[in-house]
Amino acid sequence: MPVSTIDWQGDAESGVARIVDQTLLPEEFRIVEIRTAEEMRDAVKRLRVRGAPAIGIAGALGAVLGMQRVKAENFDEFYERLKEITDCLASSRPTAVNLFWALERMRKTARANKDKPAKELKNILLREALKIRDEDKRMCRDIGRHGAQFINDGDTVLTHCNAGGLATADYGTALAVVFTAHEQGKRIAVYADETRPLLQGARLTTWELMTAGIDVTLICDNMAGRVMKEGKIGLVIVGADRIAANGDAANKIGTYGVAILAGEHGIPFYVAAPSSTFDLSLAGGDEIPIEERDGREVSHVFGRQIAPDGVKVYNPAFDVTPAEYISAIITDKGVIRPVNEENVRKVIQEHGI
Ligand code: MRU
């Protein structure tokens, strides 16, 4: 069973969101309650809840939390507050488009129900947030179904960061492909890049795979080239935070290097992502906003300083892999291959998003 990384308890007026605090894993599995939109914004910013699809769900539930205390006389007042709250949530992290997609869905839902009283509107918004979560569950399963064909019995997969159950409402995107192939009885081994600076691979991906009984080996990021050269890797599968219309894909920093290494070694490189991760308004990856995070994440490791006082640090949290390095994008709507604008639009747009 996948972990329920984000959930809701109670009704729209007084309920709470419950998240697995991913900053504590793997030492501690703790579920914490989030009671306000500000707390949710902070949880997203600090990566207590993380991964593109999970951030989208967090934003939607954060909007429900924010509206709980709102007493509006009319729709215009209600919508003004909803806009303020969703803008605040949107300022948490800039790269994963799922957040902006989910927040816009919440606003659109309110606009479509402007004739309803505030109390009913709040119920409608909660229902929409839970619908976003449930749709994500289905998308994970569909990605797994479409992607499992790329893994053969006995294959070894390399992955970067965490695109598993902790990052989604169900069992992930990149890891959904692994989990589905495993369920089909294929013997699979995984190499997990540790994923500096925040170690999502070491802390989260290994934990998820070990919990599921899948053979996993942890490596430092700078070992990926070596294990490929040794012939240990059959394919690479990673997730994505935003995919432009031409198929360029932003994902955790380091992914671009892994893609180039895979290309050099003739190893297929797959991106797995739900349709909510596509941003067809952007022509190419250069337009994707890349989050820059606090330099302390690089100069310190879990509170311990590892570089001289005052050292200059650069800490981009994501990079963009150009479409030409991507063998295929595995989505809930089907497989995009070869990766180019025509095929992206065909698979994503023709199925309606
Ligand atoms: O900074 P993070 O941990 O939120 O980055 C997450 C990733 O880069 C994931 O690979 C991506 O969001 C896909 S999760 C299904």
mmCIF file of C-alpha atoms and ligand atoms in Angstrom:
data_model
loop_
_atom_site.group_PDB
_atom_site.id
_atom_site.type_symbol
_atom_site.label_atom_id
_atom_site.label_comp_id
_atom_site.label_asym_id
_atom_site.label_seq_id
_atom_site.Cartn_x
_atom_site.Cartn_y
_atom_site.Cartn_z
ATOM 1 C CA MET A 1 0.000 0.000 0.000
ATOM 2 C CA PRO A 2 1.368 3.442 -0.887
ATOM 3 C CA VAL A 3 1.837 5.974 1.912
ATOM 4 C CA SER A 4 -0.867 8.618 2.163
ATOM 5 C CA THR A 5 1.441 11.598 2.008
ATOM 6 C CA ILE A 6 -1.355 14.192 2.235
ATOM 7 C CA ASP A 7 -4.896 13.798 3.441
ATOM 8 C CA TRP A 8 -7.878 15.683 4.842
ATOM 9 C CA GLN A 9 -9.832 15.050 8.014
ATOM 10 C CA GLY A 10 -13.185 16.626 8.821
ATOM 11 C CA ASP A 11 -15.498 18.990 7.020
ATOM 12 C CA ALA A 12 -14.796 22.149 5.036
ATOM 13 C CA GLU A 13 -15.520 24.503 7.966
ATOM 14 C CA SER A 14 -13.286 22.970 10.621
ATOM 15 C CA GLY A 15 -11.292 20.127 9.054
ATOM 16 C CA VAL A 16 -7.501 19.843 8.945
ATOM 17 C CA ALA A 17 -4.959 18.654 6.401
ATOM 18 C CA ARG A 18 -2.652 15.850 7.502
ATOM 19 C CA ILE A 19 0.770 15.422 5.930
ATOM 20 C CA VAL A 20 3.670 13.053 6.384
ATOM 21 C CA ASP A 21 6.518 15.356 7.504
ATOM 22 C CA GLN A 22 9.079 14.334 4.882
ATOM 23 C CA THR A 23 11.886 16.329 6.508
ATOM 24 C CA LEU A 24 11.920 13.754 9.334
ATOM 25 C CA LEU A 25 12.185 10.642 7.153
ATOM 26 C CA PRO A 26 13.638 8.056 7.265
ATOM 27 C CA GLU A 27 14.380 8.263 11.009
ATOM 28 C CA GLU A 28 10.843 9.162 11.944
ATOM 29 C CA PHE A 29 7.468 8.664 10.258
ATOM 30 C CA ARG A 30 5.308 11.425 11.678
ATOM 31 C CA ILE A 31 1.965 12.703 10.467
ATOM 32 C CA VAL A 32 1.379 16.357 11.332
ATOM 33 C CA GLU A 33 -1.773 18.444 11.161
ATOM 34 C CA ILE A 34 -1.806 21.609 9.067
ATOM 35 C CA ARG A 35 -4.473 24.061 10.195
ATOM 36 C CA THR A 36 -3.978 27.270 8.202
ATOM 37 C CA ALA A 37 -3.018 28.369 4.679
ATOM 38 C CA GLU A 38 0.120 30.026 6.113
ATOM 39 C CA GLU A 39 1.146 26.742 7.774
ATOM 40 C CA MET A 40 0.602 24.965 4.454
ATOM 41 C CA ARG A 41 2.680 27.542 2.576
ATOM 42 C CA ASP A 42 5.458 27.064 5.118
ATOM 43 C CA ALA A 43 5.205 23.244 4.894
ATOM 44 C CA VAL A 44 5.586 23.415 1.094
ATOM 45 C CA LYS A 45 8.456 25.917 1.280
ATOM 46 C CA ARG A 46 10.346 23.828 3.842
ATOM 47 C CA LEU A 47 9.694 20.592 1.876
ATOM 48 C CA ARG A 48 7.719 18.979 4.687
ATOM 49 C CA VAL A 49 5.406 18.149 1.805
ATOM 50 C CA ARG A 50 7.172 17.974 -1.552
ATOM 51 C CA GLY A 51 7.101 16.501 -5.057
ATOM 52 C CA ALA A 52 5.189 18.255 -7.842
ATOM 53 C CA PRO A 53 1.806 16.444 -7.633
ATOM 54 C CA ALA A 54 1.775 16.509 -3.805
ATOM 55 C CA ILE A 55 2.502 20.241 -3.845
ATOM 56 C CA GLY A 56 -0.532 20.741 -6.090
ATOM 57 C CA ILE A 57 -2.790 18.871 -3.674
ATOM 58 C CA ALA A 58 -1.238 20.784 -0.762
ATOM 59 C CA GLY A 59 -2.059 24.074 -2.498
ATOM 60 C CA ALA A 60 -5.680 23.056 -3.083
ATOM 61 C CA LEU A 61 -6.174 21.931 0.525
ATOM 62 C CA GLY A 62 -4.309 25.038 1.718
ATOM 63 C CA ALA A 63 -6.907 27.144 -0.087
ATOM 64 C CA VAL A 64 -9.696 25.274 1.741
ATOM 65 C CA LEU A 65 -7.940 25.926 5.066
ATOM 66 C CA GLY A 66 -7.481 29.593 4.239
ATOM 67 C CA MET A 67 -11.169 30.070 3.479
ATOM 68 C CA GLN A 68 -12.338 28.531 6.768
ATOM 69 C CA ARG A 69 -12.141 31.800 8.691
ATOM 70 C CA VAL A 70 -13.493 33.960 5.879
ATOM 71 C CA LYS A 71 -16.867 35.583 6.470
ATOM 72 C CA ALA A 72 -17.899 37.113 3.169
ATOM 73 C CA GLU A 73 -21.090 39.097 2.520
ATOM 74 C CA ASN A 74 -21.098 38.380 -1.193
ATOM 75 C CA PHE A 75 -19.212 36.477 -3.917
ATOM 76 C CA ASP A 76 -16.889 39.377 -4.772
ATOM 77 C CA GLU A 77 -15.650 39.523 -1.179
ATOM 78 C CA PHE A 78 -15.342 35.735 -1.058
ATOM 79 C CA TYR A 79 -13.385 35.637 -4.304
ATOM 80 C CA GLU A 80 -11.107 38.514 -3.291
ATOM 81 C CA ARG A 81 -10.063 36.543 -0.189
ATOM 82 C CA LEU A 82 -9.638 33.345 -2.218
ATOM 83 C CA LYS A 83 -7.338 35.209 -4.596
ATOM 84 C CA GLU A 84 -5.230 36.566 -1.715
ATOM 85 C CA ILE A 85 -4.950 33.113 -0.148
ATOM 86 C CA THR A 86 -4.105 31.317 -3.389
ATOM 87 C CA ASP A 87 -1.535 34.023 -4.253
ATOM 88 C CA CYS A 88 0.075 33.478 -0.864
ATOM 89 C CA LEU A 89 0.210 29.695 -1.421
ATOM 90 C CA ALA A 90 1.567 30.237 -4.952
ATOM 91 C CA SER A 91 4.527 32.159 -3.517
ATOM 92 C CA SER A 92 5.841 29.040 -1.735
ATOM 93 C CA ARG A 93 7.763 27.423 -4.613
ATOM 94 C CA PRO A 94 8.010 28.524 -8.267
ATOM 95 C CA THR A 95 8.981 25.520 -10.396
ATOM 96 C CA ALA A 96 6.383 22.735 -10.081
ATOM 97 C CA VAL A 97 3.493 23.853 -12.274
ATOM 98 C CA ASN A 98 1.113 21.461 -10.505
ATOM 99 C CA LEU A 99 0.820 24.035 -7.706
ATOM 100 C CA PHE A 100 -0.355 26.841 -10.021
ATOM 101 C CA TRP A 101 -2.546 24.437 -11.974
ATOM 102 C CA ALA A 102 -4.313 23.270 -8.784
ATOM 103 C CA LEU A 103 -4.723 26.805 -7.410
ATOM 104 C CA GLU A 104 -6.235 28.004 -10.682
ATOM 105 C CA ARG A 105 -8.621 25.057 -10.615
ATOM 106 C CA MET A 106 -9.778 26.148 -7.158
ATOM 107 C CA ARG A 107 -10.393 29.721 -8.348
ATOM 108 C CA LYS A 108 -12.167 28.497 -11.476
ATOM 109 C CA THR A 109 -14.405 26.267 -9.366
ATOM 110 C CA ALA A 110 -15.365 29.242 -7.204
ATOM 111 C CA ARG A 111 -16.122 31.366 -10.291
ATOM 112 C CA ALA A 112 -18.305 28.618 -11.732
ATOM 113 C CA ASN A 113 -20.377 28.594 -8.513
ATOM 114 C CA LYS A 114 -20.613 32.312 -7.825
ATOM 115 C CA ASP A 115 -24.375 32.137 -7.214
ATOM 116 C CA LYS A 116 -23.918 29.810 -4.191
ATOM 117 C CA PRO A 117 -23.768 31.001 -0.563
ATOM 118 C CA ALA A 118 -20.318 31.116 1.094
ATOM 119 C CA LYS A 119 -20.910 28.028 3.247
ATOM 120 C CA GLU A 120 -21.803 25.920 0.237
ATOM 121 C CA LEU A 121 -18.911 27.366 -1.779
ATOM 122 C CA LYS A 122 -16.512 26.191 0.931
ATOM 123 C CA ASN A 123 -17.913 22.657 0.654
ATOM 124 C CA ILE A 124 -17.565 22.821 -3.120
ATOM 125 C CA LEU A 125 -13.920 23.918 -2.800
ATOM 126 C CA LEU A 126 -13.148 21.020 -0.453
ATOM 127 C CA ARG A 127 -14.775 18.601 -2.893
ATOM 128 C CA GLU A 128 -12.651 20.048 -5.723
ATOM 129 C CA ALA A 129 -9.431 19.689 -3.695
ATOM 130 C CA LEU A 130 -10.256 16.052 -2.925
ATOM 131 C CA LYS A 131 -11.075 15.525 -6.597
ATOM 132 C CA ILE A 132 -7.605 16.813 -7.521
ATOM 133 C CA ARG A 133 -6.156 14.291 -5.062
ATOM 134 C CA ASP A 134 -8.273 11.413 -6.397
ATOM 135 C CA GLU A 135 -7.443 12.265 -9.995
ATOM 136 C CA ASP A 136 -3.760 12.210 -9.088
ATOM 137 C CA LYS A 137 -4.208 8.709 -7.669
ATOM 138 C CA ARG A 138 -5.659 7.541 -10.960
ATOM 139 C CA MET A 139 -2.932 9.299 -12.947
ATOM 140 C CA CYS A 140 -0.229 7.477 -10.961
ATOM 141 C CA ARG A 141 -1.847 4.123 -11.793
ATOM 142 C CA ASP A 142 -2.188 5.070 -15.476
ATOM 143 C CA ILE A 143 1.466 6.165 -15.650
ATOM 144 C CA GLY A 144 2.460 2.824 -14.144
ATOM 145 C CA ARG A 145 0.305 0.976 -16.675
ATOM 146 C CA HIS A 146 1.739 2.882 -19.654
ATOM 147 C CA GLY A 147 5.333 2.723 -18.419
ATOM 148 C CA ALA A 148 5.788 -0.855 -17.207
ATOM 149 C CA GLN A 149 6.444 -2.034 -20.790
ATOM 150 C CA PHE A 150 9.806 -0.238 -20.685
ATOM 151 C CA ILE A 151 11.107 -2.418 -17.851
ATOM 152 C CA ASN A 152 12.096 -5.980 -18.671
ATOM 153 C CA ASP A 153 12.479 -8.837 -16.248
ATOM 154 C CA GLY A 154 15.950 -8.538 -14.679
ATOM 155 C CA ASP A 155 16.423 -4.819 -15.496
ATOM 156 C CA THR A 156 18.227 -2.346 -13.278
ATOM 157 C CA VAL A 157 16.774 1.169 -13.160
ATOM 158 C CA LEU A 158 18.545 4.328 -12.067
ATOM 159 C CA THR A 159 16.446 7.127 -10.600
ATOM 160 C CA HIS A 160 17.152 10.597 -9.258
ATOM 161 C CA CYS A 161 15.393 12.418 -6.393
ATOM 162 C CA ASN A 162 12.063 11.000 -5.231
ATOM 163 C CA ALA A 163 9.147 10.574 -7.625
ATOM 164 C CA GLY A 164 7.321 8.000 -5.540
ATOM 165 C CA GLY A 165 4.336 7.734 -3.231
ATOM 166 C CA LEU A 166 5.639 10.476 -0.965
ATOM 167 C CA ALA A 167 5.551 12.908 -3.885
ATOM 168 C CA THR A 168 2.032 12.048 -5.101
ATOM 169 C CA ALA A 169 -1.391 10.925 -3.889
ATOM 170 C CA ASP A 170 -0.704 7.315 -4.780
ATOM 171 C CA TYR A 171 2.493 5.458 -5.641
ATOM 172 C CA GLY A 172 4.351 7.982 -7.692
ATOM 173 C CA THR A 173 5.319 8.708 -11.273
ATOM 174 C CA ALA A 174 8.821 7.354 -11.966
ATOM 175 C CA LEU A 175 8.384 4.866 -9.122
ATOM 176 C CA ALA A 176 4.855 4.001 -10.318
ATOM 177 C CA VAL A 177 6.527 2.467 -13.360
ATOM 178 C CA VAL A 178 8.868 0.476 -11.108
ATOM 179 C CA PHE A 179 6.074 -0.570 -8.722
ATOM 180 C CA THR A 180 3.812 -1.671 -11.580
ATOM 181 C CA ALA A 181 6.559 -3.724 -13.241
ATOM 182 C CA HIS A 182 7.297 -5.265 -9.818
ATOM 183 C CA GLU A 183 3.601 -6.124 -9.387
ATOM 184 C CA GLN A 184 3.722 -7.799 -12.803
ATOM 185 C CA GLY A 185 6.317 -10.167 -11.370
ATOM 186 C CA LYS A 186 9.383 -8.698 -13.077
ATOM 187 C CA ARG A 187 12.593 -8.873 -11.091
ATOM 188 C CA ILE A 188 13.906 -5.319 -10.820
ATOM 189 C CA ALA A 189 16.798 -3.626 -9.086
ATOM 190 C CA VAL A 190 17.079 0.125 -8.595
ATOM 191 C CA TYR A 191 20.047 2.448 -8.108
ATOM 192 C CA ALA A 192 18.979 5.597 -6.253
ATOM 193 C CA ASP A 193 21.062 8.764 -6.553
ATOM 194 C CA GLU A 194 21.341 10.334 -3.093
ATOM 195 C CA THR A 195 20.266 13.722 -4.599
ATOM 196 C CA ARG A 196 22.234 16.457 -2.885
ATOM 197 C CA PRO A 197 21.637 18.875 -1.316
ATOM 198 C CA LEU A 198 18.488 17.674 0.448
ATOM 199 C CA LEU A 199 18.963 13.944 -0.114
ATOM 200 C CA GLN A 200 15.487 12.994 -1.309
ATOM 201 C CA GLY A 201 16.985 9.919 -3.004
ATOM 202 C CA ALA A 202 18.887 8.726 0.057
ATOM 203 C CA ARG A 203 16.185 9.533 2.593
ATOM 204 C CA LEU A 204 12.947 8.909 0.694
ATOM 205 C CA THR A 205 13.390 6.792 -2.454
ATOM 206 C CA THR A 206 15.422 4.084 -0.737
ATOM 207 C CA TRP A 207 12.910 4.057 2.140
ATOM 208 C CA GLU A 208 9.943 3.647 -0.214
ATOM 209 C CA LEU A 209 11.583 0.916 -2.289
ATOM 210 C CA MET A 210 12.831 -1.012 0.730
ATOM 211 C CA THR A 211 9.369 -0.803 2.300
ATOM 212 C CA ALA A 212 7.959 -2.297 -0.925
ATOM 213 C CA GLY A 213 10.562 -5.076 -0.916
ATOM 214 C CA ILE A 214 12.347 -3.860 -4.074
ATOM 215 C CA ASP A 215 16.114 -4.279 -4.368
ATOM 216 C CA VAL A 216 17.657 -0.803 -4.062
ATOM 217 C CA THR A 217 21.252 0.410 -3.934
ATOM 218 C CA LEU A 218 22.132 3.927 -2.822
ATOM 219 C CA ILE A 219 24.872 5.844 -4.651
ATOM 220 C CA CYS A 220 26.234 9.375 -4.400
ATOM 221 C CA ASP A 221 25.187 11.572 -7.316
ATOM 222 C CA ASN A 222 28.737 11.640 -8.700
ATOM 223 C CA MET A 223 28.784 7.837 -9.025
ATOM 224 C CA ALA A 224 26.074 7.655 -11.708
ATOM 225 C CA GLY A 225 28.584 7.820 -14.589
ATOM 226 C CA ARG A 226 30.682 5.066 -13.056
ATOM 227 C CA VAL A 227 27.782 2.624 -12.588
ATOM 228 C CA MET A 228 26.623 3.281 -16.154
ATOM 229 C CA LYS A 229 30.127 2.649 -17.488
ATOM 230 C CA GLU A 230 30.216 -0.599 -15.516
ATOM 231 C CA GLY A 231 27.120 -1.704 -17.447
ATOM 232 C CA LYS A 232 24.979 -1.855 -14.323
ATOM 233 C CA ILE A 233 22.107 0.347 -15.575
ATOM 234 C CA GLY A 234 19.498 -0.753 -18.129
ATOM 235 C CA LEU A 235 17.363 2.405 -18.093
ATOM 236 C CA VAL A 236 16.859 5.678 -16.236
ATOM 237 C CA ILE A 237 13.425 6.891 -15.073
ATOM 238 C CA VAL A 238 12.878 10.231 -13.355
ATOM 239 C CA GLY A 239 9.910 12.458 -12.538
ATOM 240 C CA ALA A 240 9.355 16.083 -13.565
ATOM 241 C CA ASP A 241 8.208 19.366 -12.063
ATOM 242 C CA ARG A 242 7.262 21.178 -15.260
ATOM 243 C CA ILE A 243 7.346 20.110 -18.902
ATOM 244 C CA ALA A 244 7.267 22.730 -21.663
ATOM 245 C CA ALA A 245 5.349 22.351 -24.938
ATOM 246 C CA ASN A 246 8.452 21.064 -26.759
ATOM 247 C CA GLY A 247 9.060 18.346 -24.144
ATOM 248 C CA ASP A 248 11.943 20.009 -22.255
ATOM 249 C CA ALA A 249 11.523 18.801 -18.678
ATOM 250 C CA ALA A 250 12.490 20.459 -15.390
ATOM 251 C CA ASN A 251 13.283 18.089 -12.559
ATOM 252 C CA LYS A 252 15.488 17.993 -9.467
ATOM 253 C CA ILE A 253 18.948 19.502 -9.886
ATOM 254 C CA GLY A 254 21.301 16.880 -11.278
ATOM 255 C CA THR A 255 18.774 15.280 -13.616
ATOM 256 C CA TYR A 256 20.264 17.034 -16.663
ATOM 257 C CA GLY A 257 23.691 15.548 -15.938
ATOM 258 C CA VAL A 258 22.179 12.078 -15.529
ATOM 259 C CA ALA A 259 20.410 12.473 -18.910
ATOM 260 C CA ILE A 260 23.666 13.396 -20.669
ATOM 261 C CA LEU A 261 25.455 10.476 -19.033
ATOM 262 C CA ALA A 262 22.665 8.118 -20.095
ATOM 263 C CA GLY A 263 22.871 9.417 -23.675
ATOM 264 C CA GLU A 264 26.653 8.925 -23.776
ATOM 265 C CA HIS A 265 26.254 5.332 -22.582
ATOM 266 C CA GLY A 266 23.342 4.482 -24.908
ATOM 267 C CA ILE A 267 20.983 4.016 -21.965
ATOM 268 C CA PRO A 268 17.301 4.984 -22.454
ATOM 269 C CA PHE A 269 16.271 7.983 -20.349
ATOM 270 C CA TYR A 270 12.559 8.223 -19.483
ATOM 271 C CA VAL A 271 10.572 10.980 -17.784
ATOM 272 C CA ALA A 272 7.321 9.957 -16.073
ATOM 273 C CA ALA A 273 4.797 12.686 -15.257
ATOM 274 C CA PRO A 274 1.043 13.318 -15.037
ATOM 275 C CA SER A 275 -0.692 15.701 -17.439
ATOM 276 C CA SER A 276 -0.905 18.233 -14.574
ATOM 277 C CA THR A 277 2.892 18.687 -14.890
ATOM 278 C CA PHE A 278 2.728 19.975 -18.477
ATOM 279 C CA ASP A 279 2.796 23.708 -19.107
ATOM 280 C CA LEU A 280 1.871 24.117 -22.746
ATOM 281 C CA SER A 281 1.979 27.913 -22.397
ATOM 282 C CA LEU A 282 5.789 27.690 -22.381
ATOM 283 C CA ALA A 283 7.457 27.029 -25.733
ATOM 284 C CA GLY A 284 10.656 25.609 -24.251
ATOM 285 C CA GLY A 285 12.523 24.763 -21.061
ATOM 286 C CA ASP A 286 14.408 28.083 -20.920
ATOM 287 C CA GLU A 287 11.139 29.705 -19.867
ATOM 288 C CA ILE A 288 10.646 27.446 -16.824
ATOM 289 C CA PRO A 289 11.279 29.374 -13.592
ATOM 290 C CA ILE A 290 13.964 27.641 -11.544
ATOM 291 C CA GLU A 291 13.762 27.875 -7.767
ATOM 292 C CA GLU A 292 16.895 29.048 -5.970
ATOM 293 C CA ARG A 293 17.088 27.958 -2.375
ATOM 294 C CA ASP A 294 19.016 29.036 0.718
ATOM 295 C CA GLY A 295 22.770 28.507 0.392
ATOM 296 C CA ARG A 296 22.809 26.901 3.833
ATOM 297 C CA GLU A 297 21.347 23.751 2.239
ATOM 298 C CA VAL A 298 24.702 23.380 0.453
ATOM 299 C CA SER A 299 27.140 24.779 3.026
ATOM 300 C CA HIS A 300 25.555 22.782 5.845
ATOM 301 C CA VAL A 301 24.466 19.148 6.093
ATOM 302 C CA PHE A 302 21.700 18.687 8.630
ATOM 303 C CA GLY A 303 22.848 21.638 10.703
ATOM 304 C CA ARG A 304 26.567 20.868 10.502
ATOM 305 C CA GLN A 305 28.695 23.394 8.602
ATOM 306 C CA ILE A 306 30.830 21.739 5.896
ATOM 307 C CA ALA A 307 32.299 24.819 4.157
ATOM 308 C CA PRO A 308 34.201 27.878 5.392
ATOM 309 C CA ASP A 309 32.316 30.761 7.001
ATOM 310 C CA GLY A 310 31.058 33.209 4.391
ATOM 311 C CA VAL A 311 31.653 30.948 1.377
ATOM 312 C CA LYS A 312 29.632 31.955 -1.701
ATOM 313 C CA VAL A 313 27.003 29.342 -2.572
ATOM 314 C CA TYR A 314 24.767 28.836 -5.602
ATOM 315 C CA ASN A 315 21.774 26.562 -4.984
ATOM 316 C CA PRO A 316 19.378 26.080 -7.923
ATOM 317 C CA ALA A 317 16.858 23.400 -6.922
ATOM 318 C CA PHE A 318 16.031 22.199 -10.458
ATOM 319 C CA ASP A 319 17.515 21.932 -13.921
ATOM 320 C CA VAL A 320 16.031 21.387 -17.359
ATOM 321 C CA THR A 321 16.694 18.344 -19.521
ATOM 322 C CA PRO A 322 16.269 19.188 -23.217
ATOM 323 C CA ALA A 323 13.766 17.018 -25.080
ATOM 324 C CA GLU A 324 16.477 15.550 -27.312
ATOM 325 C CA TYR A 325 17.932 13.638 -24.340
ATOM 326 C CA ILE A 326 14.562 12.119 -23.386
ATOM 327 C CA SER A 327 13.759 8.742 -24.988
ATOM 328 C CA ALA A 328 10.057 9.022 -24.061
ATOM 329 C CA ILE A 329 7.761 10.817 -21.638
ATOM 330 C CA ILE A 330 5.410 8.425 -19.876
ATOM 331 C CA THR A 331 2.143 10.164 -18.960
ATOM 332 C CA ASP A 332 -1.261 9.091 -17.663
ATOM 333 C CA LYS A 333 -2.621 9.742 -21.168
ATOM 334 C CA GLY A 334 -0.061 7.640 -22.998
ATOM 335 C CA VAL A 335 3.568 7.667 -24.090
ATOM 336 C CA ILE A 336 5.107 10.656 -25.901
ATOM 337 C CA ARG A 337 7.748 9.347 -28.310
ATOM 338 C CA PRO A 338 9.721 10.792 -29.989
ATOM 339 C CA VAL A 339 9.615 13.791 -27.686
ATOM 340 C CA ASN A 340 8.717 16.886 -29.694
ATOM 341 C CA GLU A 341 6.041 19.566 -29.633
ATOM 342 C CA GLU A 342 3.762 17.815 -32.094
ATOM 343 C CA ASN A 343 3.662 14.631 -30.036
ATOM 344 C CA VAL A 344 3.399 16.473 -26.701
ATOM 345 C CA ARG A 345 0.354 18.358 -27.955
ATOM 346 C CA LYS A 346 -1.118 15.235 -29.535
ATOM 347 C CA VAL A 347 -0.986 13.188 -26.320
ATOM 348 C CA ILE A 348 -1.698 15.906 -23.764
ATOM 349 C CA GLN A 349 -4.047 18.266 -25.571
ATOM 350 C CA GLU A 350 -6.061 15.809 -27.593
ATOM 351 C CA HIS A 351 -6.961 14.022 -24.383
ATOM 352 C CA GLY A 352 -8.068 17.339 -22.945
ATOM 353 C CA ILE A 353 -6.395 19.278 -20.147
HETATM 354 O O1 MRU B 1 12.377 19.689 -4.361
HETATM 355 P P1 MRU B 1 11.471 18.491 -4.479
HETATM 356 O O2 MRU B 1 11.866 17.391 -3.559
HETATM 357 O O3 MRU B 1 10.020 18.864 -4.378
HETATM 358 O O4 MRU B 1 11.724 17.978 -5.969
HETATM 359 C C1 MRU B 1 10.958 16.904 -6.423
HETATM 360 C C2 MRU B 1 11.332 16.409 -7.768
HETATM 361 O O5 MRU B 1 12.188 16.949 -8.436
HETATM 362 C C3 MRU B 1 10.523 15.255 -8.301
HETATM 363 O O6 MRU B 1 11.297 14.466 -9.150
HETATM 364 C C4 MRU B 1 9.302 15.780 -9.073
HETATM 365 O O7 MRU B 1 8.593 16.698 -8.299
HETATM 366 C C5 MRU B 1 8.387 14.685 -9.488
HETATM 367 S S1 MRU B 1 7.535 13.971 -8.126
HETATM 368 C C6 MRU B 1 6.433 12.830 -8.747
#
